[in-house]
């Protein structure tokens, strides 16, 4: 019987004491760009971008970026939105190689946890691409800024990263490139951590509770 190979995202998530202060943790905030939203069907990964966050400080000099060759045409709409063209991705690594390089970045920085904005989509991108190469991805839940906003300001009901950055007064970068969106998300994330600190949310266990990410690894 055919059995998929398993690939584990290299994070320290499972070994972190619940009483560990958030200020001592290492997060990697990441984002992906794709050829469209149907990533579990015909659409493909174009780019991964990430930035290191130590506690509540964005280490904006420690970033990761790679293109990925989607082996399909990039629509005019996506090319205009992202600025990513065939010339960018034709010499780029495969999705598996791009994701492996991203995981190397996590290892090098001894990441505890991933974070992102509407991060379930980015997780789906990684899972879908690895599934195409015969891999089943095992990864702990990530921290989603949307969930933190839902805890802090439940009246807000939207997904747009730029709007939230404006509302919370955080730094913004040009949109729809993976590193730029990761940086914008990272600055939003650390602002949310500061607001959580004001509400006495200071440990890893408390962060898991308010983010709704306390479930078991799938």
Tab-separated table of C-alpha atoms in Angstrom:
chain	number	residue	atom	x	y	z
A	1	UNK	CA	0.000	0.000	0.000
A	2	UNK	CA	1.308	3.462	-0.916
A	3	UNK	CA	2.238	5.574	2.110
A	4	UNK	CA	3.056	9.255	1.928
A	5	UNK	CA	6.388	10.443	3.193
A	6	UNK	CA	6.072	12.695	6.229
A	7	UNK	CA	7.819	16.030	6.547
A	8	UNK	CA	7.853	17.867	9.879
A	9	UNK	CA	8.053	21.636	10.109
A	10	UNK	CA	11.116	22.331	12.304
A	11	UNK	CA	9.735	24.306	15.231
A	12	UNK	CA	10.249	24.142	18.970
A	13	UNK	CA	6.493	24.368	19.573
A	14	UNK	CA	6.004	21.052	21.397
A	15	UNK	CA	8.861	21.565	23.842
A	16	UNK	CA	8.070	25.136	24.946
A	17	UNK	CA	7.010	25.389	28.618
A	18	UNK	CA	3.592	26.989	28.876
A	19	UNK	CA	4.955	29.444	31.433
A	20	UNK	CA	7.696	30.687	29.112
A	21	UNK	CA	7.495	34.493	28.764
A	22	UNK	CA	6.460	35.679	25.310
A	23	UNK	CA	9.359	38.121	25.448
A	24	UNK	CA	11.797	35.182	25.360
A	25	UNK	CA	10.235	33.478	22.339
A	26	UNK	CA	11.296	33.375	18.705
A	27	UNK	CA	8.609	33.739	16.054
A	28	UNK	CA	8.885	33.595	12.284
A	29	UNK	CA	6.203	35.661	10.573
A	30	UNK	CA	5.664	34.445	7.016
A	31	UNK	CA	3.592	35.005	3.907
A	32	UNK	CA	3.138	33.388	0.511
A	33	UNK	CA	2.203	34.632	-2.954
A	34	UNK	CA	0.423	32.292	-5.345
A	35	UNK	CA	-1.020	32.156	-8.848
A	36	UNK	CA	-4.525	32.289	-7.335
A	37	UNK	CA	-6.626	31.131	-4.415
A	38	UNK	CA	-7.360	27.555	-5.533
A	39	UNK	CA	-4.088	26.263	-4.131
A	40	UNK	CA	-5.474	22.803	-3.422
A	41	UNK	CA	-6.438	22.548	-7.094
A	42	UNK	CA	-4.818	24.328	-10.051
A	43	UNK	CA	-3.046	27.245	-8.382
A	44	UNK	CA	0.594	27.165	-7.293
A	45	UNK	CA	3.133	28.771	-5.008
A	46	UNK	CA	5.060	31.748	-6.420
A	47	UNK	CA	6.972	33.153	-3.442
A	48	UNK	CA	7.664	32.678	0.265
A	49	UNK	CA	8.766	35.567	2.469
A	50	UNK	CA	9.485	35.647	6.198
A	51	UNK	CA	10.959	37.783	8.953
A	52	UNK	CA	12.306	37.025	12.421
A	53	UNK	CA	10.548	38.336	15.527
A	54	UNK	CA	12.271	38.052	18.915
A	55	UNK	CA	9.778	38.553	21.700
A	56	UNK	CA	8.094	41.796	20.701
A	57	UNK	CA	10.883	43.084	18.449
A	58	UNK	CA	10.886	42.770	14.662
A	59	UNK	CA	14.367	41.842	13.440
A	60	UNK	CA	13.802	43.383	10.027
A	61	UNK	CA	17.343	42.634	8.863
A	62	UNK	CA	16.753	38.904	9.294
A	63	UNK	CA	14.455	37.974	6.449
A	64	UNK	CA	13.912	35.107	4.039
A	65	UNK	CA	12.718	35.234	0.442
A	66	UNK	CA	12.518	32.720	-2.363
A	67	UNK	CA	10.565	32.450	-5.576
A	68	UNK	CA	9.078	29.116	-6.619
A	69	UNK	CA	8.566	27.926	-10.174
A	70	UNK	CA	4.831	27.211	-10.527
A	71	UNK	CA	5.230	25.388	-13.857
A	72	UNK	CA	2.212	27.236	-15.179
A	73	UNK	CA	1.425	30.629	-16.626
A	74	UNK	CA	1.030	33.610	-14.322
A	75	UNK	CA	-2.156	35.467	-15.167
A	76	UNK	CA	-1.962	39.134	-16.100
A	77	UNK	CA	-4.057	39.937	-13.015
A	78	UNK	CA	-1.594	38.224	-10.638
A	79	UNK	CA	1.435	39.682	-12.444
A	80	UNK	CA	-0.019	43.186	-12.105
A	81	UNK	CA	-0.995	42.610	-8.468
A	82	UNK	CA	2.328	41.169	-7.296
A	83	UNK	CA	4.823	42.346	-9.879
A	84	UNK	CA	6.028	38.730	-10.166
A	85	UNK	CA	6.698	37.699	-13.763
A	86	UNK	CA	7.749	34.595	-15.655
A	87	UNK	CA	11.307	35.939	-15.696
A	88	UNK	CA	11.328	35.820	-11.890
A	89	UNK	CA	10.078	32.278	-11.517
A	90	UNK	CA	11.488	30.416	-14.526
A	91	UNK	CA	14.945	29.968	-12.907
A	92	UNK	CA	13.442	29.517	-9.429
A	93	UNK	CA	13.500	26.276	-7.422
A	94	UNK	CA	10.598	23.856	-7.266
A	95	UNK	CA	8.004	24.309	-4.544
A	96	UNK	CA	9.525	21.442	-2.545
A	97	UNK	CA	12.973	23.039	-2.746
A	98	UNK	CA	11.589	26.473	-1.826
A	99	UNK	CA	9.739	25.087	1.192
A	100	UNK	CA	12.814	23.111	2.249
A	101	UNK	CA	14.876	26.329	2.116
A	102	UNK	CA	12.225	28.045	4.241
A	103	UNK	CA	12.425	25.228	6.786
A	104	UNK	CA	16.216	25.655	6.844
A	105	UNK	CA	15.628	29.316	7.747
A	106	UNK	CA	13.432	28.189	10.648
A	107	UNK	CA	16.153	25.824	11.874
A	108	UNK	CA	18.897	28.419	11.595
A	109	UNK	CA	16.898	30.869	13.696
A	110	UNK	CA	15.676	28.234	16.192
A	111	UNK	CA	12.076	29.272	15.670
A	112	UNK	CA	9.508	28.411	18.319
A	113	UNK	CA	6.381	29.171	16.328
A	114	UNK	CA	5.116	30.534	13.014
A	115	UNK	CA	2.790	33.513	12.770
A	116	UNK	CA	0.937	35.206	9.941
A	117	UNK	CA	-2.152	37.105	8.835
A	118	UNK	CA	-4.926	34.735	7.722
A	119	UNK	CA	-2.185	32.168	8.149
A	120	UNK	CA	-4.422	29.167	7.485
A	121	UNK	CA	-4.214	30.027	3.773
A	122	UNK	CA	-0.406	30.074	3.842
A	123	UNK	CA	-0.372	26.748	5.681
A	124	UNK	CA	-2.692	25.328	3.026
A	125	UNK	CA	-0.271	26.501	0.327
A	126	UNK	CA	2.606	24.597	1.946
A	127	UNK	CA	0.522	21.478	2.553
A	128	UNK	CA	-0.881	21.453	-0.985
A	129	UNK	CA	2.505	21.856	-2.650
A	130	UNK	CA	4.108	19.127	-0.551
A	131	UNK	CA	1.143	16.828	-1.150
A	132	UNK	CA	1.831	17.063	-4.886
A	133	UNK	CA	5.326	15.682	-4.291
A	134	UNK	CA	4.100	12.842	-2.111
A	135	UNK	CA	4.734	14.432	1.287
A	136	UNK	CA	2.377	14.824	4.211
A	137	UNK	CA	3.282	17.920	6.217
A	138	UNK	CA	3.147	17.795	9.990
A	139	UNK	CA	3.194	21.235	11.566
A	140	UNK	CA	1.905	22.754	14.802
A	141	UNK	CA	-0.769	25.462	14.685
A	142	UNK	CA	0.498	28.935	13.864
A	143	UNK	CA	-0.453	32.189	15.588
A	144	UNK	CA	-2.881	34.154	13.406
A	145	UNK	CA	-3.031	37.917	13.842
A	146	UNK	CA	-6.707	37.711	12.908
A	147	UNK	CA	-7.370	35.611	16.006
A	148	UNK	CA	-5.451	38.028	18.221
A	149	UNK	CA	-7.448	40.942	16.773
A	150	UNK	CA	-10.629	38.938	17.372
A	151	UNK	CA	-9.687	38.652	21.037
A	152	UNK	CA	-8.629	42.281	21.450
A	153	UNK	CA	-11.227	43.953	19.227
A	154	UNK	CA	-14.039	41.507	18.421
A	155	UNK	CA	-16.060	44.245	16.693
A	156	UNK	CA	-13.633	44.233	13.750
A	157	UNK	CA	-14.721	41.845	11.014
A	158	UNK	CA	-12.457	41.938	7.983
A	159	UNK	CA	-9.296	40.289	6.702
A	160	UNK	CA	-7.456	43.104	4.962
A	161	UNK	CA	-3.911	43.406	6.327
A	162	UNK	CA	-3.433	47.005	5.234
A	163	UNK	CA	-6.628	48.171	6.932
A	164	UNK	CA	-5.583	46.562	10.212
A	165	UNK	CA	-2.112	48.068	9.980
A	166	UNK	CA	-3.765	51.458	9.566
A	167	UNK	CA	-6.180	50.904	12.459
A	168	UNK	CA	-3.433	49.812	14.851
A	169	UNK	CA	-0.979	52.435	13.597
A	170	UNK	CA	1.765	50.004	12.594
A	171	UNK	CA	4.403	50.166	9.886
A	172	UNK	CA	3.293	49.295	6.347
A	173	UNK	CA	5.227	48.094	3.309
A	174	UNK	CA	4.151	47.913	-0.362
A	175	UNK	CA	1.602	45.104	-0.645
A	176	UNK	CA	1.460	41.737	-2.369
A	177	UNK	CA	5.086	40.685	-2.168
A	178	UNK	CA	5.794	37.986	0.357
A	179	UNK	CA	8.582	39.676	2.361
A	180	UNK	CA	6.776	43.025	2.417
A	181	UNK	CA	3.541	41.459	3.638
A	182	UNK	CA	5.495	39.436	6.208
A	183	UNK	CA	7.117	42.649	7.473
A	184	UNK	CA	3.779	44.484	7.669
A	185	UNK	CA	2.294	41.515	9.513
A	186	UNK	CA	5.288	41.327	11.859
A	187	UNK	CA	4.886	44.946	12.962
A	188	UNK	CA	1.144	44.401	13.427
A	189	UNK	CA	1.906	41.213	15.390
A	190	UNK	CA	4.263	42.902	17.848
A	191	UNK	CA	1.766	45.736	18.401
A	192	UNK	CA	-0.866	43.113	19.218
A	193	UNK	CA	1.566	41.437	21.627
A	194	UNK	CA	2.043	44.767	23.392
A	195	UNK	CA	-1.722	45.194	23.696
A	196	UNK	CA	-1.978	41.654	25.067
A	197	UNK	CA	0.755	42.501	27.571
A	198	UNK	CA	-1.429	45.393	28.764
A	199	UNK	CA	-4.111	42.767	29.439
A	200	UNK	CA	-1.665	40.605	31.419
A	201	UNK	CA	-1.192	38.078	28.600
A	202	UNK	CA	2.517	37.410	29.064
A	203	UNK	CA	3.242	33.685	28.686
A	204	UNK	CA	3.232	31.147	25.881
A	205	UNK	CA	0.292	29.291	27.400
A	206	UNK	CA	-1.744	32.468	27.689
A	207	UNK	CA	-0.929	33.395	24.092
A	208	UNK	CA	-2.093	29.979	22.911
A	209	UNK	CA	-5.325	30.396	24.833
A	210	UNK	CA	-6.259	33.801	23.425
A	211	UNK	CA	-5.156	32.903	19.902
A	212	UNK	CA	-7.202	29.710	19.836
A	213	UNK	CA	-4.078	27.749	18.867
A	214	UNK	CA	-3.949	25.372	21.771
A	215	UNK	CA	-5.015	22.267	19.866
A	216	UNK	CA	-2.994	19.151	19.192
A	217	UNK	CA	-0.574	18.890	16.302
A	218	UNK	CA	-2.534	17.445	13.359
